[in-house]
Coordinates of N, CA and C in Angstrom, one line a residue:
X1 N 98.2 107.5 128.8 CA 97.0 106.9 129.3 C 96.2 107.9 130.1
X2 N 95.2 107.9 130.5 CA 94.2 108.3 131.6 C 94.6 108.9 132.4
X3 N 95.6 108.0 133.2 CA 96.3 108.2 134.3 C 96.7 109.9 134.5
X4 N 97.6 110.1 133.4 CA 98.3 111.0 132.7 C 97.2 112.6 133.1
X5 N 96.2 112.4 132.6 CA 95.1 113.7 133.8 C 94.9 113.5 134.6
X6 N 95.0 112.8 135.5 CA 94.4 112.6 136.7 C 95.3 113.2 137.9
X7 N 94.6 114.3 138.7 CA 95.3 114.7 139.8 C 95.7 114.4 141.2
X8 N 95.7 113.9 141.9 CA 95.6 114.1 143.4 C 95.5 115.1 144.2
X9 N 94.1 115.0 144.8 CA 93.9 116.4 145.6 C 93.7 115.5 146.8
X10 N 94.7 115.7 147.8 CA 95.0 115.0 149.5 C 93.4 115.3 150.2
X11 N 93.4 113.8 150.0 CA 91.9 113.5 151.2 C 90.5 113.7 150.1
X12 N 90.6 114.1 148.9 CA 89.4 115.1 148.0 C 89.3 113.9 147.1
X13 N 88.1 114.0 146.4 CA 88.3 113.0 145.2 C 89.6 113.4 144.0
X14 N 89.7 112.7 142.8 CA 90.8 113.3 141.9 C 90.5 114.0 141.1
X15 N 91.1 115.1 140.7 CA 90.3 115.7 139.7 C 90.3 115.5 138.5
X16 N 90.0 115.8 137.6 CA 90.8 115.3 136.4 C 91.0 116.4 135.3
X17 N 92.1 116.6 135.2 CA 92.3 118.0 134.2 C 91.3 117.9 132.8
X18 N 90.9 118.9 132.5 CA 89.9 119.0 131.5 C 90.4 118.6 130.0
X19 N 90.9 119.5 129.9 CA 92.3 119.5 128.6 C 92.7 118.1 128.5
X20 N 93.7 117.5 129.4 CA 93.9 116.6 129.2 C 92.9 115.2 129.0
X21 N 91.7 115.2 129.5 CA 90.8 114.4 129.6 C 90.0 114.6 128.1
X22 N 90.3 115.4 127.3 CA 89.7 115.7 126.1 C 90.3 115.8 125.3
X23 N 91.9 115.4 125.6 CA 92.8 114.7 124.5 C 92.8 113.6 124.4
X24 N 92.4 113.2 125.6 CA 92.8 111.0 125.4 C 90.6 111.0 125.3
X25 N 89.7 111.8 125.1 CA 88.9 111.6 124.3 C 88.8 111.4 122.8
X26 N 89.8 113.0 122.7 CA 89.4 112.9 121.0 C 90.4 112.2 120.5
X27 N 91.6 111.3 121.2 CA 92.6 110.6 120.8 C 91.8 109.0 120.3
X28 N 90.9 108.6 121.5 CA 89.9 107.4 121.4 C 88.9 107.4 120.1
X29 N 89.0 108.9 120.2 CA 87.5 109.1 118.7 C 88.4 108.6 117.4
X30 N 89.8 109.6 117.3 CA 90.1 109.3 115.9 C 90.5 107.7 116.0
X31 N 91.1 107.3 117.1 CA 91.8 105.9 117.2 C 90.3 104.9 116.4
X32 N 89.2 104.8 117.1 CA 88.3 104.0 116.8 C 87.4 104.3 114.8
X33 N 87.9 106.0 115.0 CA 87.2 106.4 113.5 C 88.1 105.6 112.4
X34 N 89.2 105.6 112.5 CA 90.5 105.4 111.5 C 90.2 103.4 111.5
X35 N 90.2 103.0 113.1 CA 89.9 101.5 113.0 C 89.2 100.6 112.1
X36 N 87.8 101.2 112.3 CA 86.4 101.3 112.0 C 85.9 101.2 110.4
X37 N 87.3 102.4 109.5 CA 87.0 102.4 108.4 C 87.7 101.6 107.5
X38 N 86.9 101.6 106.6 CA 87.2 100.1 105.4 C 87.8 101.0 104.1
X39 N 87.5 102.5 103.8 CA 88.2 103.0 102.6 C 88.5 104.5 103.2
X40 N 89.9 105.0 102.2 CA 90.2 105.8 102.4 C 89.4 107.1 102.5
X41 N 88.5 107.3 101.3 CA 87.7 108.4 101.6 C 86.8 108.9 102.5
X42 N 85.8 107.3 103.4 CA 84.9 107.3 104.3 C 86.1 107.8 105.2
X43 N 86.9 107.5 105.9 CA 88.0 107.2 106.9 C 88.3 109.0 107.1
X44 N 88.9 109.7 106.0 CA 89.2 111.3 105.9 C 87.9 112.2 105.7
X45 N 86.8 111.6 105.5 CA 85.7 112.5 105.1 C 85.0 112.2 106.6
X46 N 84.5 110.7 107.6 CA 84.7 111.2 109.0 C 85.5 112.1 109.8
X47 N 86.8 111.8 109.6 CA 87.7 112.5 110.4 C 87.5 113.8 110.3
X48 N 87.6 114.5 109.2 CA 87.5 115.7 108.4 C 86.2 116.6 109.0
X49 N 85.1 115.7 109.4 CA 84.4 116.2 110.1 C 84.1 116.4 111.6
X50 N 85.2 115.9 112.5 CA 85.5 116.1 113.8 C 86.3 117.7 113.7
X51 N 85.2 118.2 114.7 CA 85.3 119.6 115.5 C 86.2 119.9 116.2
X52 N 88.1 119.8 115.3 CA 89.2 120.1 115.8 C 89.6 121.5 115.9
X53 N 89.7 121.5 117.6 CA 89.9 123.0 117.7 C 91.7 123.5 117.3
X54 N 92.0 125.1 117.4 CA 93.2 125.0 116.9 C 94.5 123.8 117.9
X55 N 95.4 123.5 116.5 CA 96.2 123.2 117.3 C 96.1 121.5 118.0
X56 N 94.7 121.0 117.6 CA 94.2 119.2 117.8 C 94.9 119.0 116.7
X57 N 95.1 119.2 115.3 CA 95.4 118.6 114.2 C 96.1 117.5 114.3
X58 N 97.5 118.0 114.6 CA 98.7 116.8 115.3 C 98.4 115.7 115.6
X59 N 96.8 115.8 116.2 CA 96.4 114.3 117.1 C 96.1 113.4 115.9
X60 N 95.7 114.2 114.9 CA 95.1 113.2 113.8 C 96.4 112.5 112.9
X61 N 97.8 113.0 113.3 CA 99.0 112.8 112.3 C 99.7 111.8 113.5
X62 N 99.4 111.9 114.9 CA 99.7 111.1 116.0 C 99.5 109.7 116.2
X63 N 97.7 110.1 116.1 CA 97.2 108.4 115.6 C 97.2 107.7 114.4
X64 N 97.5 108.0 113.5 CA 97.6 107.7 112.3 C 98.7 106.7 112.2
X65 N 100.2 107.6 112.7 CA 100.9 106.8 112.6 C 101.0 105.8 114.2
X66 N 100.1 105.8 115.2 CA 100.2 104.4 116.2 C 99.7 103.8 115.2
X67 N 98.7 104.0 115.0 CA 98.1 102.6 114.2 C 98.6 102.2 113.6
X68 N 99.0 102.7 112.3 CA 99.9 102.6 111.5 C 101.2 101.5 111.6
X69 N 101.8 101.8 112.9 CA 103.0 101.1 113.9 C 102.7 99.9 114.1
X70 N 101.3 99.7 114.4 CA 101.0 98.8 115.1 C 100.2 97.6 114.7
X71 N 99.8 98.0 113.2 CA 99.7 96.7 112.3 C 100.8 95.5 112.5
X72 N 100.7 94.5 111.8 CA 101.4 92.9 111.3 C 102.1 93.8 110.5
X73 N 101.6 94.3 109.6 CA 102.6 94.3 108.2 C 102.1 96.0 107.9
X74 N 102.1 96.5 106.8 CA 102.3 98.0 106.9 C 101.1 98.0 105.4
X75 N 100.1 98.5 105.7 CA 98.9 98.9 105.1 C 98.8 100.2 104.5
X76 N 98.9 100.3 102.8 CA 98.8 101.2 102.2 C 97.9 102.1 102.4
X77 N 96.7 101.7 103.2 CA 95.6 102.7 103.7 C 96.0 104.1 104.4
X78 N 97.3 103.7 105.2 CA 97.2 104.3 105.8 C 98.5 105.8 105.3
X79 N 99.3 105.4 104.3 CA 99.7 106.4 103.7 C 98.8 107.0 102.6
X80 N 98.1 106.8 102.1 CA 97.1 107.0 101.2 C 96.3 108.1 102.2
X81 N 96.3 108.1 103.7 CA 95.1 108.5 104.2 C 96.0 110.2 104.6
X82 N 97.4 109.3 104.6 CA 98.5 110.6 105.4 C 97.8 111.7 104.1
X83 N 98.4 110.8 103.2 CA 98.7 112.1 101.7 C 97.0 112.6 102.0
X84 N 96.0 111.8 101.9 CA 94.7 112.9 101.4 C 94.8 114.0 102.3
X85 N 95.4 114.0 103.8 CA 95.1 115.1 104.8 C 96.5 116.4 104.2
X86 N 97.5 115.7 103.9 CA 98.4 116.6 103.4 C 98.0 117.8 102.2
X87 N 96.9 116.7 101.2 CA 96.5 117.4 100.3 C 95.2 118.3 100.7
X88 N 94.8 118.2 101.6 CA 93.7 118.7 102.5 C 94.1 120.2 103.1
X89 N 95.2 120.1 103.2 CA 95.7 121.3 104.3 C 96.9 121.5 104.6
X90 N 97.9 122.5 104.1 CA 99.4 122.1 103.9 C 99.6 122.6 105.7
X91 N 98.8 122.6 106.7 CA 99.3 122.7 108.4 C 99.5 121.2 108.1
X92 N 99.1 120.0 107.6 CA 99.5 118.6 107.9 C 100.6 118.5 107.2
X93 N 101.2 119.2 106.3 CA 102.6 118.4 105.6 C 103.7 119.2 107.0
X94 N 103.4 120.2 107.8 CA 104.0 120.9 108.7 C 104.2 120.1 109.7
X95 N 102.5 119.3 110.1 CA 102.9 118.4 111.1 C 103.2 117.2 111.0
X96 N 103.2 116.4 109.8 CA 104.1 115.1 109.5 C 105.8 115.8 109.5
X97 N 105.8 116.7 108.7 CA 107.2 116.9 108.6 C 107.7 116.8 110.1
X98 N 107.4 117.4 111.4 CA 107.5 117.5 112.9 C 107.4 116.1 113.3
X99 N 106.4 115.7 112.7 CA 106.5 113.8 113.1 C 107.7 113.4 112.9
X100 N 107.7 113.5 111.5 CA 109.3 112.7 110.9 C 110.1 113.1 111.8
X101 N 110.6 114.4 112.4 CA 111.9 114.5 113.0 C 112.1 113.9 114.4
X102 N 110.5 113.9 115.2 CA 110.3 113.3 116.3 C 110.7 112.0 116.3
X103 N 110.0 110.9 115.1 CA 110.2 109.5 115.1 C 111.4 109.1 114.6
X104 N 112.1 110.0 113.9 CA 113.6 109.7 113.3 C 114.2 110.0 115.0
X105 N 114.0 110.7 115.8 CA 114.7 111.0 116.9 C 115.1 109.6 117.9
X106 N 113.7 109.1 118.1 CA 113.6 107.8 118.7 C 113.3 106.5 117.9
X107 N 113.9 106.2 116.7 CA 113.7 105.0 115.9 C 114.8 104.1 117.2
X108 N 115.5 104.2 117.5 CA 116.4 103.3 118.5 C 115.5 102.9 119.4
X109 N 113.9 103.2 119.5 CA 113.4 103.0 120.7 C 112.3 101.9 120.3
X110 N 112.1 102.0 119.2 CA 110.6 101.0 118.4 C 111.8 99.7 117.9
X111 N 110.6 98.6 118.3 CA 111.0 97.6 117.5 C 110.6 97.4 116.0
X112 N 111.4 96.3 115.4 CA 111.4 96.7 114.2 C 110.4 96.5 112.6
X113 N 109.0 96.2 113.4 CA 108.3 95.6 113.0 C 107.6 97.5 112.7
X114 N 107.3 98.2 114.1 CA 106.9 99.3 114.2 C 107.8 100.4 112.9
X115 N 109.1 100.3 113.3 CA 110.2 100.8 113.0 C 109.9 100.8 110.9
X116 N 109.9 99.8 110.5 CA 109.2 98.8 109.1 C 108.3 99.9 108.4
X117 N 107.0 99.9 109.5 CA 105.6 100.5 109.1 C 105.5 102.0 108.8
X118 N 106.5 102.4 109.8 CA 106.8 103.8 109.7 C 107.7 104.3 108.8
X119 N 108.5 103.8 108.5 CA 109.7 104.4 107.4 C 108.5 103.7 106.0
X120 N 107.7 102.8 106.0 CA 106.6 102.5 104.4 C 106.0 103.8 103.7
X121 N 105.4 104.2 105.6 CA 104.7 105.4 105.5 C 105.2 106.5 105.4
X122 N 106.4 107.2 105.4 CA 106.5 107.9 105.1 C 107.3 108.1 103.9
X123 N 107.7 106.6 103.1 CA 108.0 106.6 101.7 C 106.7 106.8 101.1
X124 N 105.9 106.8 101.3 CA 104.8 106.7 100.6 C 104.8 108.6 100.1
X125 N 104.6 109.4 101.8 CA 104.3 110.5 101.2 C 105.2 111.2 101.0
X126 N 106.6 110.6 100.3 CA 107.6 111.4 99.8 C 107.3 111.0 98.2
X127 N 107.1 110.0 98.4 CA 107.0 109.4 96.7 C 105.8 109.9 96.0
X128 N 105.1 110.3 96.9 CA 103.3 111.1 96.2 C 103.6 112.0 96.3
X129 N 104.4 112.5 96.3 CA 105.1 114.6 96.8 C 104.1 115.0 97.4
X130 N 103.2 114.3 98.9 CA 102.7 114.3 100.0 C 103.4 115.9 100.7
X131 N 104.6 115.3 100.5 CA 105.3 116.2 101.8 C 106.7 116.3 100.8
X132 N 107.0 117.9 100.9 CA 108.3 118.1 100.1 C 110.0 117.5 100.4
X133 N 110.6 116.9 100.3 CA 111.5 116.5 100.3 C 112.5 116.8 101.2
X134 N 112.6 118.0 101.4 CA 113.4 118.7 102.2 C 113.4 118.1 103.8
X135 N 112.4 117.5 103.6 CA 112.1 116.4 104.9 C 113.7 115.2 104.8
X136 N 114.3 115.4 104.0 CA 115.4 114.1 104.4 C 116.5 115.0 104.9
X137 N 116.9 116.1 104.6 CA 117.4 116.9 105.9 C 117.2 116.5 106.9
X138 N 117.0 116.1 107.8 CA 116.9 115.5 109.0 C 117.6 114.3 109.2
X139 N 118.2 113.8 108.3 CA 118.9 112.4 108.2 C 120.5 113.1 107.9
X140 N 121.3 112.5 108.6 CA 122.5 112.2 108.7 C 123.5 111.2 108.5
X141 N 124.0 110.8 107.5 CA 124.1 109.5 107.0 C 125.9 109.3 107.4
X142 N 125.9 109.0 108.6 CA 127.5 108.5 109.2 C 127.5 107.6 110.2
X143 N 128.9 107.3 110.3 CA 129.0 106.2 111.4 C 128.4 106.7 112.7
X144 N 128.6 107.5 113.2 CA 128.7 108.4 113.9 C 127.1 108.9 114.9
X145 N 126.6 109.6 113.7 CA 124.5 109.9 113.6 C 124.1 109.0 113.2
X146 N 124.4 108.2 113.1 CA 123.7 106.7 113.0 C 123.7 105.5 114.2
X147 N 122.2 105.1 114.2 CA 122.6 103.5 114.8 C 121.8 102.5 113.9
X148 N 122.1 100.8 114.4 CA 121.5 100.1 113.3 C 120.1 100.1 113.2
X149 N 119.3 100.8 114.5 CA 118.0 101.0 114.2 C 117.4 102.3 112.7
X150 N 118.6 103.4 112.8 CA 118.1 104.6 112.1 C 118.7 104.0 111.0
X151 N 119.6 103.0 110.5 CA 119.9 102.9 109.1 C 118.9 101.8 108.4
X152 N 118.2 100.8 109.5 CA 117.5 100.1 108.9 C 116.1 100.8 108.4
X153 N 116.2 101.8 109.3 CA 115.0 103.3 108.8 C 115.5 103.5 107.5
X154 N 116.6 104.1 107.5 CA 117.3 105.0 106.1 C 116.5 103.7 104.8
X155 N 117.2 102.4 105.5 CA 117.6 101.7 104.0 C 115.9 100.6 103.6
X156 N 114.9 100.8 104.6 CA 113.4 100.6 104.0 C 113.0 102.2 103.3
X157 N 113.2 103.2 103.9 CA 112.5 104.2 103.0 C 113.1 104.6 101.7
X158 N 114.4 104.3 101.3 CA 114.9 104.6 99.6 C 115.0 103.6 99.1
X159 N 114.9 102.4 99.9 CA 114.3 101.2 99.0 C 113.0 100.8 98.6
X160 N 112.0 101.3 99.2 CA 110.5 102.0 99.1 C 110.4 103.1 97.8
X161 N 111.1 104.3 97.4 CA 111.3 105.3 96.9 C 111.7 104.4 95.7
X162 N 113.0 103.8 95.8 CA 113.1 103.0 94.6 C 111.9 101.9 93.8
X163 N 111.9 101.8 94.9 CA 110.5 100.4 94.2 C 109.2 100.9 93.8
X164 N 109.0 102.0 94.3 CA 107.7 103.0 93.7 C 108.1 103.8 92.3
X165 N 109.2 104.8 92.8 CA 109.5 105.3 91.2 C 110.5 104.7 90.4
X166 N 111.7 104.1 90.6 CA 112.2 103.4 89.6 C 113.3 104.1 90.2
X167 N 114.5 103.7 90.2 CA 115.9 104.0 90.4 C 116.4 105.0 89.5
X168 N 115.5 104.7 88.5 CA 116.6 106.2 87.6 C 115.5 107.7 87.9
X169 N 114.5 107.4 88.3 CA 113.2 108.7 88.5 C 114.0 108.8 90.3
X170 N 114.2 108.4 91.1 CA 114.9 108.6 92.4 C 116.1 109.1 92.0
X171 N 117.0 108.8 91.4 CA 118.1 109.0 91.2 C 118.2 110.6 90.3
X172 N 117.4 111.1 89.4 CA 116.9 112.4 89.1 C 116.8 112.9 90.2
X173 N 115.5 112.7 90.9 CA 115.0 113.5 92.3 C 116.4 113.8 93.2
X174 N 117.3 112.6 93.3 CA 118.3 113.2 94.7 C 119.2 114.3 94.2
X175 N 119.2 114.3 92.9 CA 120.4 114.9 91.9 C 120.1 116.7 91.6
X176 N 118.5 116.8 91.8 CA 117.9 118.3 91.5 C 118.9 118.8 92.0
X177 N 119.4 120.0 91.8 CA 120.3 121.0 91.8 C 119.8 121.8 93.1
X178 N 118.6 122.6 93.1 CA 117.9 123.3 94.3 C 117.8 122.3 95.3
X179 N 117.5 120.9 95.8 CA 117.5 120.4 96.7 C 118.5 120.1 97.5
X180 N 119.5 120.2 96.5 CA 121.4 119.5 97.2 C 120.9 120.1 98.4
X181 N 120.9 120.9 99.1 CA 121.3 121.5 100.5 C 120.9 120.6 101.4
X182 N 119.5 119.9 101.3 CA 118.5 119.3 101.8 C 119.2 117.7 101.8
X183 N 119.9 117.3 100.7 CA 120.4 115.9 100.7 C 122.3 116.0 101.3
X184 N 122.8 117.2 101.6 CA 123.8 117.1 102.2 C 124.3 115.8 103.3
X185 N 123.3 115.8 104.2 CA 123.5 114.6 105.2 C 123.3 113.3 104.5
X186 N 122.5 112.9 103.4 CA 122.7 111.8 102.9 C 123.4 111.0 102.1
X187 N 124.2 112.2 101.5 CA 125.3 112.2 100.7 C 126.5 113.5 100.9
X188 N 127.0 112.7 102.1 CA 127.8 114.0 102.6 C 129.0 114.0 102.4
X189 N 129.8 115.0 101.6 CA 130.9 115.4 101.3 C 131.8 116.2 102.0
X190 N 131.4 116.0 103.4 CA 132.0 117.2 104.0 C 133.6 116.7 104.6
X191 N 133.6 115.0 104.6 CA 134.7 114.5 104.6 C 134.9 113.2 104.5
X192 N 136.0 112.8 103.6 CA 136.3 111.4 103.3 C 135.5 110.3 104.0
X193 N 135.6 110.2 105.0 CA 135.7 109.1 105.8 C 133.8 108.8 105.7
X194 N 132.5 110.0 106.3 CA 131.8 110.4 105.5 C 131.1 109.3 104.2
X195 N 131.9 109.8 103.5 CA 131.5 109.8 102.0 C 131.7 108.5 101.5
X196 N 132.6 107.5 102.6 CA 132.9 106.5 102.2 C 131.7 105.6 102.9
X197 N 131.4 106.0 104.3 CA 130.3 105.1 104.4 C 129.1 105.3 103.7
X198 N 128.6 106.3 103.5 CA 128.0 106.8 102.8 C 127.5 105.6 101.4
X199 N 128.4 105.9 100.8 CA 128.9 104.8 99.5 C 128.2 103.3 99.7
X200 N 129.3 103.4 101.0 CA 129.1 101.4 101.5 C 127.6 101.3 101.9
X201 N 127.0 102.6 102.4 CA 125.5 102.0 103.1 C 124.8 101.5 102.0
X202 N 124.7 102.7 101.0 CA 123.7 102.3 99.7 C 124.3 101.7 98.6
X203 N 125.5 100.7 98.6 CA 125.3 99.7 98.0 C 125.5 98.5 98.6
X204 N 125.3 98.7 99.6 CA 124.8 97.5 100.5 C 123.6 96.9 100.0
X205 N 122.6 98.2 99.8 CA 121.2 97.9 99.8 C 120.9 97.8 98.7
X206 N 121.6 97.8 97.8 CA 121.6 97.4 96.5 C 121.0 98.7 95.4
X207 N 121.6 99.8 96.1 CA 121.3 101.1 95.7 C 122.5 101.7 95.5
X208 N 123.5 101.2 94.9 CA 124.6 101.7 94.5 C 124.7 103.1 93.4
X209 N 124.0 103.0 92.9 CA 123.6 104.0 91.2 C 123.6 105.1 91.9
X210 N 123.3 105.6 92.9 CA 122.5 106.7 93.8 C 124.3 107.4 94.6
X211 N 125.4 106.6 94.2 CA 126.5 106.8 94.8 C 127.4 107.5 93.9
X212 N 127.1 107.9 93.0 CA 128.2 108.1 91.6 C 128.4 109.5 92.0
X213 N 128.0 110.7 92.4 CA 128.7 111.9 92.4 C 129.4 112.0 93.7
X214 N 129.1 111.0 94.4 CA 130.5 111.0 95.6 C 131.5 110.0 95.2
X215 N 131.4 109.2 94.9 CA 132.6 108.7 94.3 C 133.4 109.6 93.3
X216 N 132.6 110.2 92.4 CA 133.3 111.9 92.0 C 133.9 112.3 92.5
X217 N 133.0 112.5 93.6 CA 134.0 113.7 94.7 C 135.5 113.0 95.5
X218 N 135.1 111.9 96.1 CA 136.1 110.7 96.6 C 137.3 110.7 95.4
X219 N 137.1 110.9 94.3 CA 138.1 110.9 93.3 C 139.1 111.9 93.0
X220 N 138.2 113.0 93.3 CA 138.7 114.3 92.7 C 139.4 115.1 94.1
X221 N 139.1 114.4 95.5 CA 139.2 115.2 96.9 C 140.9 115.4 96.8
X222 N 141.5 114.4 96.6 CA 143.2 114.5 96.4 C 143.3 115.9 95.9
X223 N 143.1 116.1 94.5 CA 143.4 117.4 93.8 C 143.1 118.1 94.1
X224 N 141.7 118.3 94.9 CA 140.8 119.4 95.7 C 142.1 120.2 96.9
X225 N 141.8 118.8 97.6 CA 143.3 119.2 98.8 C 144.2 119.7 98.4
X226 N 145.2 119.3 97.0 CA 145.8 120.2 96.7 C 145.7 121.6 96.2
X227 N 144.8 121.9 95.6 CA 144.9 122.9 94.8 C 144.3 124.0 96.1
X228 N 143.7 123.8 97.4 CA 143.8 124.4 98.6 C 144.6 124.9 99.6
X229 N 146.1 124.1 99.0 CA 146.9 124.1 100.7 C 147.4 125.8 100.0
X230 N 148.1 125.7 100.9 CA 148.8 127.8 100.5 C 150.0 127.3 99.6
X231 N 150.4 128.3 99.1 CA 151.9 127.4 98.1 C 153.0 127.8 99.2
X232 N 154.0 127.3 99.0 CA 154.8 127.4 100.0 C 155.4 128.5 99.9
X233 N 156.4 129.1 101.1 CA 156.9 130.5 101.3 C 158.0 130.6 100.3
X234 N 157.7 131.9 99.8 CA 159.4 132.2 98.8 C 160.5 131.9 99.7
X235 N 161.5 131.2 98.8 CA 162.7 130.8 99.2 C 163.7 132.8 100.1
X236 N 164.2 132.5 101.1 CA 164.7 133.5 101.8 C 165.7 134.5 100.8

C-alpha cells in the first residue's frame, strides 16, 4: 500500500519516496485500465500505450494476475490478455515465467478460490503456447515438494490442459522427446516411491493415460536394479 513509501523524518513532515510513490501510481493506472475494459484488444492497446519505463513491465504481469485472483470465478479475459502481451513482447513470457515460480512458491498462502484463478490462467498460456513449457520445471511432483495447496494447483492446471486440448494432444505434448528434462519433476523417475505417487496423483484426477511410461519404468526398475549391482567377486 501507500504506506509502504512513506518515510519518517523525526519532527519534519513525511516524505514520500519518489519511486515508490510512482509504483503504487502506475500500479492504480493499470489496476483501473484492465478494470475499466470490456474487450481484450481496447484493454492491451490502452495498456500498451502507458509510458513504461525499463523494467515497469512486471507491474503489468503483477496486476493482471491480482485481478485475475480476485474475481468470483476465473475470466477468460484475462488469459487472453496474458497471451496478447506475451505475443507482444517475448520480456513478458520472461516475466510470467518469473511469476509462475513466485506464485507456485506461495500457493500454500492463497485461498483457494484465488489459488483456482491462477493455475486457469496460466493453463491458458501454456495451452496457447503463450509461454513455452519448460515453465512446468518448476513443479515437483512428491510427497515431499508438495502440499494440498500446490497439488490442488498441479491438478486444476492439467485438468485445464486436458479440457482445452484433448488428453491424447496433452499426452503427445508431455511425451516430446526434447522436453523430457523439463517434465522430470512431474513425472519423476528418480525413485520408486516418487513414481508411485506420482501415478496415484494423476489418476486420481482422472488423468491416468498421462501415467503409462512410469508405470514402464515402475515395471522394468527390478531388472534395471539388477542389471546395475557389480557381479559378485570371483570365488578365492
Amino acid at each position: 500500500g501507500l504506506a509502504g513509501g512513506v518515510r519518517v523524518n523525526t519532527g519534519a513532515q513525511p516524505i514520500v519516496d519518489k519511486s515508490e510513490q510512482d509504483i503504487v501510481n502506475l500500479r492504480r493506472t493499470i489496476y483501473l485500465t484492465i478494470m475499466s475494459s470490456a474487450v481484450v484488444d481496447e484493454c492491451a492497446h490502452k495498456l500498451c500505450k502507458l509510458k513504461l519505463r525499463e523494467g515497469e513491465e512486471v507491474e503489468i504481469c503483477t496486476m493482471l494476475l491480482e485481478c485475475c485472483s480476485q474475481e468470483r470465478t476465473y475470466l477468460e479475459f484475462y488469459g487472453m490478455l496474458g497471451e496478447r502481451f506475451c505475443r507482444i513482447n517475448r520480456r513478458y513470457q520472461i516475466l510470467f515465467d518469473e511469476c509462475f515460480a513466485k506464485q507456485y512458491m506461495m500457493i500454500h498462502r492463497l485461498e483457494t478460490n484465488k489459488l483456482r484463478n491462477i493455475s486457469k490462467f496460466f493453463a491458458h498460456l501454456l495451452h496457447s503456447d503463450a509461454l513455452p513449457w519448460s515453465l512446468l520445471d518448476y513443479i515437483q511432483l512428491s510427497e515431499e515438494e508438495t502440499t494440498s495447496s500446490s497439488r490442488i494447483f498441479i491438478k486444476i492446471l492439467f485438468q485445464q490442459l486436458s479440457e482445452f486440448l484433448g488428453l491424447r494432444t496433452l499426452r503427445g505434448r508431455l511425451n516430446e522427446p526434447h522436453m523430457s528434462a523439463s517434465f522430470r519433476g512431474i513425472f519423476p523417475l528418480d525413485n520408486p516411491k516418487n513414481t508411485r505417487f506420482a501415478i496415484n496423483f494423476f489418476t486420481s484426477i482422472g488423468l491416468g493415460a498421462l501415467t503409462d511410461a512410469m508405470r514402464e519404468h515402475l515395471k522394468n526398475a527390478p531388472k534395471l536394479m539388477l542389471a546395475q549391482k557389480p557381479p559378485p567377486p570371483p570365488p578365492p
